[in-house]
PDB file of C-alpha atoms in Angstrom:
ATOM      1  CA  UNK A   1     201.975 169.428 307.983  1.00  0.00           C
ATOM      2  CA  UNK A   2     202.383 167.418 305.164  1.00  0.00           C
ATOM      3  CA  UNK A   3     205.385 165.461 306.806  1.00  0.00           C
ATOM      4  CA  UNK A   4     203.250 164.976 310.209  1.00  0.00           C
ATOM      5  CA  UNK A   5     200.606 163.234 308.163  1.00  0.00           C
ATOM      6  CA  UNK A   6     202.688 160.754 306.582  1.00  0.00           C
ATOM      7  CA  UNK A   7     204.118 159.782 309.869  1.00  0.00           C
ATOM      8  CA  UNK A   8     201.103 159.015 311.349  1.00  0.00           C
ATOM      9  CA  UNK A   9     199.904 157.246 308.777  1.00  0.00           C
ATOM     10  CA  UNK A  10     203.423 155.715 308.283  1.00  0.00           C
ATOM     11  CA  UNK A  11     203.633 154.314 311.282  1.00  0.00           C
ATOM     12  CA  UNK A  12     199.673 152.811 311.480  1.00  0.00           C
ATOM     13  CA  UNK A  13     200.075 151.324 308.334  1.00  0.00           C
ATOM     14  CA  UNK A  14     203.417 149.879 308.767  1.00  0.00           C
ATOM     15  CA  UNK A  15     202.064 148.153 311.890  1.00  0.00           C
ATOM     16  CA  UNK A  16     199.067 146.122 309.654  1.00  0.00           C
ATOM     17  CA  UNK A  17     201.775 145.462 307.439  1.00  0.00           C
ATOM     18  CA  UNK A  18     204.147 143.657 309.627  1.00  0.00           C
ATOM     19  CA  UNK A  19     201.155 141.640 311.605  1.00  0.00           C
ATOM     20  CA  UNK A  20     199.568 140.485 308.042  1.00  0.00           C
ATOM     21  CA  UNK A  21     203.606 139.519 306.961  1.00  0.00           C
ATOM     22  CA  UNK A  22     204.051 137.894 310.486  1.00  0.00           C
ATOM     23  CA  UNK A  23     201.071 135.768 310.055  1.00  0.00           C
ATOM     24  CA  UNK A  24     201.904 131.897 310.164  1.00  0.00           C
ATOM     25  CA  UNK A  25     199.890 129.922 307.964  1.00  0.00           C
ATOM     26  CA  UNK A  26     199.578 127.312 310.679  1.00  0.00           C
ATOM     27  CA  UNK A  27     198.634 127.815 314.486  1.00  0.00           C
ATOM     28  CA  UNK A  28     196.825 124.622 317.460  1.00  0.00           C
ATOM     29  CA  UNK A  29     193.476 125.138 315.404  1.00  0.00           C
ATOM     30  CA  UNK A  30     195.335 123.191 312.321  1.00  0.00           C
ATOM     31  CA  UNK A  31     196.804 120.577 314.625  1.00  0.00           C
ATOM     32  CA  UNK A  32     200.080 122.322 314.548  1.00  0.00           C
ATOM     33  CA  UNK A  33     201.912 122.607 318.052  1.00  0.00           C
ATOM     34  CA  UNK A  34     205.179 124.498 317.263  1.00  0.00           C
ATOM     35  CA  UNK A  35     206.493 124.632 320.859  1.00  0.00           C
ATOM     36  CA  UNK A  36     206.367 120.899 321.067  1.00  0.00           C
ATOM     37  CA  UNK A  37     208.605 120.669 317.500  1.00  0.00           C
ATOM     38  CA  UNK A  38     210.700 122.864 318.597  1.00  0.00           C
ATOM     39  CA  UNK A  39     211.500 121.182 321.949  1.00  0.00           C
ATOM     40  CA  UNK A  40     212.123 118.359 319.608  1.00  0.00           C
ATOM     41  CA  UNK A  41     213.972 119.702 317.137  1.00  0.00           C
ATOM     42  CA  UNK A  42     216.061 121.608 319.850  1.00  0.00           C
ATOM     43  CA  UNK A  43     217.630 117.712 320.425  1.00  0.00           C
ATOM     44  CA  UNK A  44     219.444 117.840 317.146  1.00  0.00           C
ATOM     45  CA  UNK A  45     222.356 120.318 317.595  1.00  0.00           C
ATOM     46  CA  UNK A  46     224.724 121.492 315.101  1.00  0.00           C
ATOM     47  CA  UNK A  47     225.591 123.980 312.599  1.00  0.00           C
ATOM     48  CA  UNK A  48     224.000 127.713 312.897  1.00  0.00           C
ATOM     49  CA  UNK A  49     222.212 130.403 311.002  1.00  0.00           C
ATOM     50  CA  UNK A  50     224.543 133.590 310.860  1.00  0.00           C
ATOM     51  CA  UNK A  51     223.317 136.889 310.106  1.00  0.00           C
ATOM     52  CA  UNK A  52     225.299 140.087 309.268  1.00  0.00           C
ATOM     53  CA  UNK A  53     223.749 143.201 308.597  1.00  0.00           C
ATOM     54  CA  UNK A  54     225.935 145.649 306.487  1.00  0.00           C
ATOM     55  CA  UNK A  55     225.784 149.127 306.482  1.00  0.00           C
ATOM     56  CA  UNK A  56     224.435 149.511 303.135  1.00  0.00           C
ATOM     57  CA  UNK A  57     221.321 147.684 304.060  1.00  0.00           C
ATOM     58  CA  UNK A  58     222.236 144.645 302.933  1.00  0.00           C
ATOM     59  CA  UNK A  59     222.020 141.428 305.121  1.00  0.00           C
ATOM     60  CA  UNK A  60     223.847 138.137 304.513  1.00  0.00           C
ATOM     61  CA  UNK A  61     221.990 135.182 305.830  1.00  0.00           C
ATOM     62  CA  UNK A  62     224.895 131.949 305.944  1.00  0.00           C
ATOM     63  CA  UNK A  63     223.490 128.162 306.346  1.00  0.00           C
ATOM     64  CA  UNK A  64     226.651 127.359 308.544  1.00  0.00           C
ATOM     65  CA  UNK A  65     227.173 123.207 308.573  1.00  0.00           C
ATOM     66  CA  UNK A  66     229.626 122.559 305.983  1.00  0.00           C
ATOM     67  CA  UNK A  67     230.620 119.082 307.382  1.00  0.00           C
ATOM     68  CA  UNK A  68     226.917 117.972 306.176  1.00  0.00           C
ATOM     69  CA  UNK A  69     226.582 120.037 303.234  1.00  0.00           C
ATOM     70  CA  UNK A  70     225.144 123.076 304.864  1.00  0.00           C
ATOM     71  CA  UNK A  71     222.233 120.407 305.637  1.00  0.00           C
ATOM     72  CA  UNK A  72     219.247 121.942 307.847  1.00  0.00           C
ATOM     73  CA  UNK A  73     219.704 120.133 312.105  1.00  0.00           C
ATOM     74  CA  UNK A  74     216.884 120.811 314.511  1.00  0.00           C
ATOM     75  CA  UNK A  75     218.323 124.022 316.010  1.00  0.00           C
ATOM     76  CA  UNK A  76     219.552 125.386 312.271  1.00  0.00           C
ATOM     77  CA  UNK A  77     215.347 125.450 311.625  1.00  0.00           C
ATOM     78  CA  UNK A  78     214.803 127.133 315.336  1.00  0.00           C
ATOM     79  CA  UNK A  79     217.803 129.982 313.901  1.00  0.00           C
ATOM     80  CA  UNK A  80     216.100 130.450 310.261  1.00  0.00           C
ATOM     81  CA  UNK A  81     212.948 131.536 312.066  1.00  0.00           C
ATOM     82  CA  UNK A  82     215.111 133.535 314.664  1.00  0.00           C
ATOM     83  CA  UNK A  83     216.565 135.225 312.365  1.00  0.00           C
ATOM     84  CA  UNK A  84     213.657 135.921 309.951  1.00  0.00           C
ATOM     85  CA  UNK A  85     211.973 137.529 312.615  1.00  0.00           C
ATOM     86  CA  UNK A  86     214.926 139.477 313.383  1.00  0.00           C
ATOM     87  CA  UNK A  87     215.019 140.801 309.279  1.00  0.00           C
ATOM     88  CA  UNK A  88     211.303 141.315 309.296  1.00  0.00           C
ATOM     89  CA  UNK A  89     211.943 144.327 311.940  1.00  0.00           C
ATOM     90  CA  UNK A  90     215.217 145.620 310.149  1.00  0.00           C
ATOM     91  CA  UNK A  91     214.147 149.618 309.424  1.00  0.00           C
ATOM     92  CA  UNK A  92     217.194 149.974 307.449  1.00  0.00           C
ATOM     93  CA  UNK A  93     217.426 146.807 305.252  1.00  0.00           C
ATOM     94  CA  UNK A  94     216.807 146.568 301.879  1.00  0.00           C
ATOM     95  CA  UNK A  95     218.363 143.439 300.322  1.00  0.00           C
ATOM     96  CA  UNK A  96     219.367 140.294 301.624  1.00  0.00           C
ATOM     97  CA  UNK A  97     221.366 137.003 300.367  1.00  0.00           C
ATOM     98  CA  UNK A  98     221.062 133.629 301.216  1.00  0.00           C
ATOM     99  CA  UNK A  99     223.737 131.335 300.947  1.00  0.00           C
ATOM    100  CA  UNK A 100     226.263 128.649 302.377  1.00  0.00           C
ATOM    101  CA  UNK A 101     229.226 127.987 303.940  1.00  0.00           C
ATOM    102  CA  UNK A 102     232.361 126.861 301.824  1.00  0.00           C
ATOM    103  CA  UNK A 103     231.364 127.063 298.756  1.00  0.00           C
ATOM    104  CA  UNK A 104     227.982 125.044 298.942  1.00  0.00           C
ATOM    105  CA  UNK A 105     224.647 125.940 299.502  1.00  0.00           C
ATOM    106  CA  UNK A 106     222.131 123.487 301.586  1.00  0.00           C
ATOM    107  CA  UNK A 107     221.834 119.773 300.601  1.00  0.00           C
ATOM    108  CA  UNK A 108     218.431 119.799 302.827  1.00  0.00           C
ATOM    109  CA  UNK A 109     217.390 118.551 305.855  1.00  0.00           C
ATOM    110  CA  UNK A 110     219.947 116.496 308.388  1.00  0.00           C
ATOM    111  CA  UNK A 111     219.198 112.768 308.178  1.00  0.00           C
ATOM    112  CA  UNK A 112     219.390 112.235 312.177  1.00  0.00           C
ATOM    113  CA  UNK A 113     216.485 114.338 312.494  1.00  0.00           C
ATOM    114  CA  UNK A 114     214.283 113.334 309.977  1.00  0.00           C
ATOM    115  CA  UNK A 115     215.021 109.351 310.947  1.00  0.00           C
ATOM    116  CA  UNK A 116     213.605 110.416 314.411  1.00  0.00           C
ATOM    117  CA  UNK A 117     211.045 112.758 313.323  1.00  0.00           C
ATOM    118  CA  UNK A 118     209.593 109.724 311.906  1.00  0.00           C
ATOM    119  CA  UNK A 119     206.102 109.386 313.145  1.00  0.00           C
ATOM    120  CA  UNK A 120     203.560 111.079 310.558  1.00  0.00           C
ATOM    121  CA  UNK A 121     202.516 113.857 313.460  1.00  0.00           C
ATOM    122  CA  UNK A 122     206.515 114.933 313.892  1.00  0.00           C
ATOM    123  CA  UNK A 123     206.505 114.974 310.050  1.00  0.00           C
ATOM    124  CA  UNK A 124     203.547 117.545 309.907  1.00  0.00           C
ATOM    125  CA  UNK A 125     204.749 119.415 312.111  1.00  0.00           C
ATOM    126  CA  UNK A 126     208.111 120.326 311.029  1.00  0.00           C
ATOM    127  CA  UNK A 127     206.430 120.863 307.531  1.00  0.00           C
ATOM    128  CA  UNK A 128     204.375 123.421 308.807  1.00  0.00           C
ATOM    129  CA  UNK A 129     206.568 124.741 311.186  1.00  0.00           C
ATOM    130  CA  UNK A 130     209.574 124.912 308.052  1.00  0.00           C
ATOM    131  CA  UNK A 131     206.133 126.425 305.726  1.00  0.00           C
ATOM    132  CA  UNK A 132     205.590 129.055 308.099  1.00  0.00           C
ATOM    133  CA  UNK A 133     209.208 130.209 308.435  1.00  0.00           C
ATOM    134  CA  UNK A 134     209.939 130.263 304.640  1.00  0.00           C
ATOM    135  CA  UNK A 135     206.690 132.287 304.031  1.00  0.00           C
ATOM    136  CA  UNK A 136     207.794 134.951 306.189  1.00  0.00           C
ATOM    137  CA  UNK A 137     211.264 135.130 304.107  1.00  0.00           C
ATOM    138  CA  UNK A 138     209.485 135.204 300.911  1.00  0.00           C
ATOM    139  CA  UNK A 139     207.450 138.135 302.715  1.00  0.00           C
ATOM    140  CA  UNK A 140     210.184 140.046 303.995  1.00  0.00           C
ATOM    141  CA  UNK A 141     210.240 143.739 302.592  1.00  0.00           C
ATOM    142  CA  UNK A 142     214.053 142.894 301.523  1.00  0.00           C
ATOM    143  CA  UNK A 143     214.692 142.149 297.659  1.00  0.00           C
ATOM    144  CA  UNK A 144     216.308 138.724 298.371  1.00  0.00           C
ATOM    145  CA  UNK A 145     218.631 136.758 296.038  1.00  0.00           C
ATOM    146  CA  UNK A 146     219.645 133.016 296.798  1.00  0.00           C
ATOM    147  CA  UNK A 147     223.875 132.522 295.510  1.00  0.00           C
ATOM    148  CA  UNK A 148     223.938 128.989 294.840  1.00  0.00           C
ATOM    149  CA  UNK A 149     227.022 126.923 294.907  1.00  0.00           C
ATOM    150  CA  UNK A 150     227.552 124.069 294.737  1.00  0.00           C
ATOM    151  CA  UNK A 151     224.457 121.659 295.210  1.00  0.00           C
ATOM    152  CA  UNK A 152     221.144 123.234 296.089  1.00  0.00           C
ATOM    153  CA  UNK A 153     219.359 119.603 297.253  1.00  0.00           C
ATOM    154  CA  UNK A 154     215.773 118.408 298.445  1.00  0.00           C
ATOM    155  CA  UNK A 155     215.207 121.027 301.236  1.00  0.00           C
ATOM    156  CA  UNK A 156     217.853 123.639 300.014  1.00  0.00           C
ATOM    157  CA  UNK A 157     215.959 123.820 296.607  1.00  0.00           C
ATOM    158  CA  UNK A 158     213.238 124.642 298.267  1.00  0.00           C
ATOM    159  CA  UNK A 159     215.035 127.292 300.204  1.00  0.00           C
ATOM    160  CA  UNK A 160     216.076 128.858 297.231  1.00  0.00           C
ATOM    161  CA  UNK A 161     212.097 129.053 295.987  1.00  0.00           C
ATOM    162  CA  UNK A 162     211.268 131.455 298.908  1.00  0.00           C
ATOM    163  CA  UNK A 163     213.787 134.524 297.787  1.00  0.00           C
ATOM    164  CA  UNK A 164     213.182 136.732 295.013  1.00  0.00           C
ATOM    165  CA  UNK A 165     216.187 135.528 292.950  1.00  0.00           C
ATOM    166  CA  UNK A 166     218.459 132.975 292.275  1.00  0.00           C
ATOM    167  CA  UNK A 167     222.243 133.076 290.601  1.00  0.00           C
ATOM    168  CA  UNK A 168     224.222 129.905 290.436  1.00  0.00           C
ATOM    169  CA  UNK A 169     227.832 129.605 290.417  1.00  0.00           C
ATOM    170  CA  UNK A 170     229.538 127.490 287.162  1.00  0.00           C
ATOM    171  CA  UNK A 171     229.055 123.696 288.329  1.00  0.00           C
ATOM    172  CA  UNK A 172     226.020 123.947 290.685  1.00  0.00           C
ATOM    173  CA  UNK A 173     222.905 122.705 290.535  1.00  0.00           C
ATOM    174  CA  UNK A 174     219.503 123.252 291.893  1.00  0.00           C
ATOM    175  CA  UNK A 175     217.683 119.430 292.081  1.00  0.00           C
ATOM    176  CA  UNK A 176     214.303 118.409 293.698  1.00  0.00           C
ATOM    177  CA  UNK A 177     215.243 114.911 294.997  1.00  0.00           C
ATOM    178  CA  UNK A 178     212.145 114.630 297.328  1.00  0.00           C
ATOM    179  CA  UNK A 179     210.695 111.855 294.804  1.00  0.00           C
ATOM    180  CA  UNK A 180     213.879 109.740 295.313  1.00  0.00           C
ATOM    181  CA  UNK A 181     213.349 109.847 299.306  1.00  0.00           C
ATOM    182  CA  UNK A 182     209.766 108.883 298.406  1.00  0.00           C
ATOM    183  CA  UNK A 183     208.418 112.388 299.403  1.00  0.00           C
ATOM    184  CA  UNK A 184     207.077 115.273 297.931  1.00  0.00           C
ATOM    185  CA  UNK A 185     208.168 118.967 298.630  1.00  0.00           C
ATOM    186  CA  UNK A 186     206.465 119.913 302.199  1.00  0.00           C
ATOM    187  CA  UNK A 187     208.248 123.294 302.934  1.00  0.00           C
ATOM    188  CA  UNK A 188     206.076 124.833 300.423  1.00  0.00           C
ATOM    189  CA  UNK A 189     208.627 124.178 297.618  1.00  0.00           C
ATOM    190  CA  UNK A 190     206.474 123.014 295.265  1.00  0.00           C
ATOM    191  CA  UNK A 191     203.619 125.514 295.112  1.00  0.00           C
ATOM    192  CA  UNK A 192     206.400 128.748 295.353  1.00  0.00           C
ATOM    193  CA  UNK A 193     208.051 126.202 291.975  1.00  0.00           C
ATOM    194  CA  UNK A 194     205.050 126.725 289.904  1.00  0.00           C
ATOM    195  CA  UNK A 195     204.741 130.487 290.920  1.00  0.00           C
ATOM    196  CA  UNK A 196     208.331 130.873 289.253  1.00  0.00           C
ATOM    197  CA  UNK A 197     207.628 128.219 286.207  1.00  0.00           C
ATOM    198  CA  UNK A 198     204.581 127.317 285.848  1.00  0.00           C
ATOM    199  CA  UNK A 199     203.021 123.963 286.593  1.00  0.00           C
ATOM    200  CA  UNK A 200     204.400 121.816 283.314  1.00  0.00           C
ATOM    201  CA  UNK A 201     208.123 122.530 283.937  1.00  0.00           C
ATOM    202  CA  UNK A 202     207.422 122.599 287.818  1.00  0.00           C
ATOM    203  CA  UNK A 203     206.029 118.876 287.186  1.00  0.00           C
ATOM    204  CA  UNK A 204     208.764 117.708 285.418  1.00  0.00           C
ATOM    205  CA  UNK A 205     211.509 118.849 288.186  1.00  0.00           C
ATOM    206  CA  UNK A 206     209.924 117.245 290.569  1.00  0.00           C
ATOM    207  CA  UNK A 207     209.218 114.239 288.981  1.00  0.00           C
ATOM    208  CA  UNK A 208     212.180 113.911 287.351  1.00  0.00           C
ATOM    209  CA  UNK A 209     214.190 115.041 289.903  1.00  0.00           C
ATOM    210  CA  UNK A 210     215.676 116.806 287.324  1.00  0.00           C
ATOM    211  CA  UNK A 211     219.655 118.140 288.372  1.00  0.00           C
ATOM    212  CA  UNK A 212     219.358 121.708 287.204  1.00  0.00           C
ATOM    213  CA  UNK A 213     222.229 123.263 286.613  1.00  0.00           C
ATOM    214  CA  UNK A 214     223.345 127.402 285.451  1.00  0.00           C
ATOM    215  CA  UNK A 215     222.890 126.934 281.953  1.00  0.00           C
ATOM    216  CA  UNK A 216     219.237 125.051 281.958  1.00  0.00           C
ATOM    217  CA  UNK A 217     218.187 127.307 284.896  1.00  0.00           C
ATOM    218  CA  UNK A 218     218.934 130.494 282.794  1.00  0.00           C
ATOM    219  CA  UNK A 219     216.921 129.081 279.859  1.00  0.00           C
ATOM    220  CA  UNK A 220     213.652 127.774 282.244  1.00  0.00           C
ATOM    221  CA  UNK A 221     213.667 131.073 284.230  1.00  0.00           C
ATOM    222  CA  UNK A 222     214.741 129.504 287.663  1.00  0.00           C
ATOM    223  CA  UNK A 223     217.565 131.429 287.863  1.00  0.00           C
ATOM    224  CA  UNK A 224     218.475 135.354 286.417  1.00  0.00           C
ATOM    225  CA  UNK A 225     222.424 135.011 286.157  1.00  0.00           C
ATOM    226  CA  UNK A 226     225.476 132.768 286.106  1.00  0.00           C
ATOM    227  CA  UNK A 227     228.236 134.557 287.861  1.00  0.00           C
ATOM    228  CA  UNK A 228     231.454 134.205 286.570  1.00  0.00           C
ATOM    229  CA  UNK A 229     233.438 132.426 289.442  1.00  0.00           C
ATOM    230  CA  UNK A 230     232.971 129.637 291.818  1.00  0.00           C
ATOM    231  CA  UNK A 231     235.437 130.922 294.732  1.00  0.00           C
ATOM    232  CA  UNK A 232     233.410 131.670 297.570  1.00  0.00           C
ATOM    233  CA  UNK A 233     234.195 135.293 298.501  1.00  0.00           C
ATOM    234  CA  UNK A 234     234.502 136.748 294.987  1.00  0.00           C
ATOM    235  CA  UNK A 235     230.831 135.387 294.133  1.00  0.00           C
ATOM    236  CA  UNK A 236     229.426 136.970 296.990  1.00  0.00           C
ATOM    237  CA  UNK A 237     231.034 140.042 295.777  1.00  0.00           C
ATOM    238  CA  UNK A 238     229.320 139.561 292.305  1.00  0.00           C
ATOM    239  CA  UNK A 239     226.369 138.801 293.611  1.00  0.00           C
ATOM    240  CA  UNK A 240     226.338 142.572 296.206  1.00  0.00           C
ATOM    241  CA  UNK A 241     227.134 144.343 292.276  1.00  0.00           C
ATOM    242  CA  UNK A 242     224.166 142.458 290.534  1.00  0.00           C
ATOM    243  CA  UNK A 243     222.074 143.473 293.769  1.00  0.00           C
ATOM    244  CA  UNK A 244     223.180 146.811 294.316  1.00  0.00           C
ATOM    245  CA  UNK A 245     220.732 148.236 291.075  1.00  0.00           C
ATOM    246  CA  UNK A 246     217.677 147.064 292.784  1.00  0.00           C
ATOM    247  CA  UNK A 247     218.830 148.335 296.217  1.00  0.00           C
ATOM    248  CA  UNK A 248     219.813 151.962 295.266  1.00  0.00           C
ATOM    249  CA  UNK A 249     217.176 154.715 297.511  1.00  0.00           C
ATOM    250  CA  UNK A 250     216.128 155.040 300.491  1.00  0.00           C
ATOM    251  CA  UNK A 251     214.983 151.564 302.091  1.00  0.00           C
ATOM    252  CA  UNK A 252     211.953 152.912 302.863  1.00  0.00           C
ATOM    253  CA  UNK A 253     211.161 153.294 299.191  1.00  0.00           C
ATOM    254  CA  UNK A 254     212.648 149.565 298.258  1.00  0.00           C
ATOM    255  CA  UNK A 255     211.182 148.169 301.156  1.00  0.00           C
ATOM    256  CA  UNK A 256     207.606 149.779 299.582  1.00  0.00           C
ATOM    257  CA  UNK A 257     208.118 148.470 296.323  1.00  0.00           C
ATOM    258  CA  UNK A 258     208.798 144.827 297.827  1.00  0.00           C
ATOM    259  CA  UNK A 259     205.060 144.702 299.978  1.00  0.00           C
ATOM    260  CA  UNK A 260     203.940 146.041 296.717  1.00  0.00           C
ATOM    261  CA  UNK A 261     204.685 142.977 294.129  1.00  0.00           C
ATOM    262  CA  UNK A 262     204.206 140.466 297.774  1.00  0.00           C
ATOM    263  CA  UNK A 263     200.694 141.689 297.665  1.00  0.00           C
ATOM    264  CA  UNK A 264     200.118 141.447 294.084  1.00  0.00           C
ATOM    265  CA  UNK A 265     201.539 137.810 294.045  1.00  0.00           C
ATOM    266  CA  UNK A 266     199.647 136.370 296.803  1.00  0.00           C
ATOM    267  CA  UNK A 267     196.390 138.323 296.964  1.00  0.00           C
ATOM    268  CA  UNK A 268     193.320 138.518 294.376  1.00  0.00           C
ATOM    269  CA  UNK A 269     193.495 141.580 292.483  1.00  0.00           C
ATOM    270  CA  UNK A 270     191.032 143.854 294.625  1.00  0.00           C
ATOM    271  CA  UNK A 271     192.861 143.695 297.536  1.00  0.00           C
ATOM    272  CA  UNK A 272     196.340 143.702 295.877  1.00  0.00           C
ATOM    273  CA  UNK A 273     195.181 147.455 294.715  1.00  0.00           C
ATOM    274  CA  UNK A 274     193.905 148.211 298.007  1.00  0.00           C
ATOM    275  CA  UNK A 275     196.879 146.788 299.767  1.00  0.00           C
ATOM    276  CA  UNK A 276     198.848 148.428 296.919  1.00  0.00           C
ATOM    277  CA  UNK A 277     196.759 152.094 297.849  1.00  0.00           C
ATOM    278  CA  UNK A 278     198.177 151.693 301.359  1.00  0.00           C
ATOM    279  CA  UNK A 279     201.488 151.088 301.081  1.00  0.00           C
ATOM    280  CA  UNK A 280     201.782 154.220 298.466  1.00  0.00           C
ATOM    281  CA  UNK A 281     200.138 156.039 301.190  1.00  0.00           C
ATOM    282  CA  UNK A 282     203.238 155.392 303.420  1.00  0.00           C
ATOM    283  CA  UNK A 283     205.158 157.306 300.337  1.00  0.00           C
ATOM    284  CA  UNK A 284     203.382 159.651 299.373  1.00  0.00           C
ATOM    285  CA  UNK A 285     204.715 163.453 301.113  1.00  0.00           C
ATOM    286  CA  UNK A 286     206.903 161.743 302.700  1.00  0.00           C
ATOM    287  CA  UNK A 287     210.732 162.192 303.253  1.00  0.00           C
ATOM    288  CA  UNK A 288     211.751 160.079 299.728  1.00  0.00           C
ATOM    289  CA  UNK A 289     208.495 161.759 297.553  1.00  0.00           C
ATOM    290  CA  UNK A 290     209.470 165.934 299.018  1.00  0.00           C
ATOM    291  CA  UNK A 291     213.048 165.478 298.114  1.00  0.00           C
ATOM    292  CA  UNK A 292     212.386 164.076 294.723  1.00  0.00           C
ATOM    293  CA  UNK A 293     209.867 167.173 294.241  1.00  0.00           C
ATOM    294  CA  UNK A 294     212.631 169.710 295.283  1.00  0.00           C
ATOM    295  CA  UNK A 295     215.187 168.689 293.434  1.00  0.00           C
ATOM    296  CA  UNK A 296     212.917 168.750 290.554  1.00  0.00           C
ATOM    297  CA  UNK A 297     213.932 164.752 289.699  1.00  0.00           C
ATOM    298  CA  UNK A 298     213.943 164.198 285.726  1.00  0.00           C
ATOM    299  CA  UNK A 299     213.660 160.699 283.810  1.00  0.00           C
ATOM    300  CA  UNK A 300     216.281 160.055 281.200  1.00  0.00           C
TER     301      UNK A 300
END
């Protein structure tokens, strides 16, 4: 009876979940027409977003345009959002990394685009449409860690703001150089910056365009770890081992925990605990929560 219950409820709640993690900041009422970007942004080809999905329930997301840096074309945007969508109905994922192609990360967006996307309306709305798609990764019920090598720049900083964690490789560097282009953060960089630091160390990278690297990251707390090596495949290795403590259970149970500390970041603290007394009541009898019981589970 007890499992029949948390099915139902299981699969109601699960459904508000998803639509509230879904929702787009922006939509026509805020002047934001995201099929006409896209058409747009469909004109600048080049490079792609590839996802795996391993069978431990971890994903690897790869920017994929190492000729430019791993820098962000029109149809590279349209694939992040493909692919986010894709994650946010993944029943078996629990983790996922974002990083680059050969051994860099994302020097931000590509130059062609943003030279035609000139006028102030284009501008908007590739902000907002960018805003929207990096909220829903931040949202995702994965634990998410950014590997950063080699330069993290302008746009790919900001990329690196929207996952749970960041760990650099010796010699990269995480810099906010939207001041030098005469800009300001518009993918929601900046706010998710002083989430992670606070507002006086926030200011001062992005005034400062301060180059970051391991070392001053570790001390600041914008990033948890320097790995050891720079070579491409062995620091995605290191970086599945430093995961793989936060990913152990059932993904059910991880993917919980994750809606758990969303809501408490991003909602005011009465409905954080109600959104927090939901999402236990997905656990709670349920497959994870009876097996513990039975075997009796002790804490050492």
């Amino acid at each position: 009876m007890a499992v029949i219950l948390w099915k139902s409820l299981h699969r109601i709640t699960n459904g508000r979940l998803l639509q509230q993690r879904t929702l787009s900041f922006y939509n026509h009422t805020h002047g934001f027409e995201e099929e006409e970007i896209k058409k747009k942004l469909q004109q600048f080809a080049g490079g792609s977003i590839n996802l795996s999905k391993e069978h431990d329930g971890i994903g690897i997301l790869t920017l994929n345009n190492p000729k430019y840096m791993n820098a962000f074309t029109g149809t590279m945007m349209i694939e992040l959002q493909e692919r986010v969508a894709e994650l946010e109905s993944w029943k078996d994922g629990k983790g996922l990394i974002v990083c680059g192609a050969e051994n860099t990360f994302c020097s931000g967006s590509d130059l062609n685009a943003v030279r035609a996307l000139s006028s102030p309306q284009d501008g908007m709305n590739m902000c907002m449409f960018m805003q929207n798609t990096l909220t829903r990764l931040m949202r995702l019920p994965l634990i998410t860690v950014a590997l950063v090598q080699g330069k993290a720049l302008g746009g790919g900083a900001e990329l690196t703001t929207a996952c749970d964690f960041r760990l650099m490789t010796p010699e990269s560097e995480i810099r906010f150089v939207h001041k030098q282009m005469g800009l300001v953060p518009g993918w929601g960089g900046a706010a998710r910056l002083v989430q992670i630091l606070g507002s006086s160390s926030a200011l001062k990278l992005l005034s400062g365009a301060v180059k970051v690297q391991p070392e001053s990251a570790l001390r600041m707390g914008l990033a948890e770890a320097m790995l050891p090596s720079s070579d491409e495949a062995d620091s995605l290795e290191e970086t599945c081992k430093w995961l793989q403590p936060y990913t152990e259970g059932p993904a059910e149970v991880i993917q919980a925990v994750k809606k758990a500390v969303a809501a408490g970041r991003e909602l005011q603290l009465e409905a954080a605990l109600r959104m927090e007394k939901k999402i236990f009541g997905t656990l709670w009898g349920g497959p994870a929560n009876l097996q513990a019981l039975s075997q009796r589970t002790k804490h050492k």
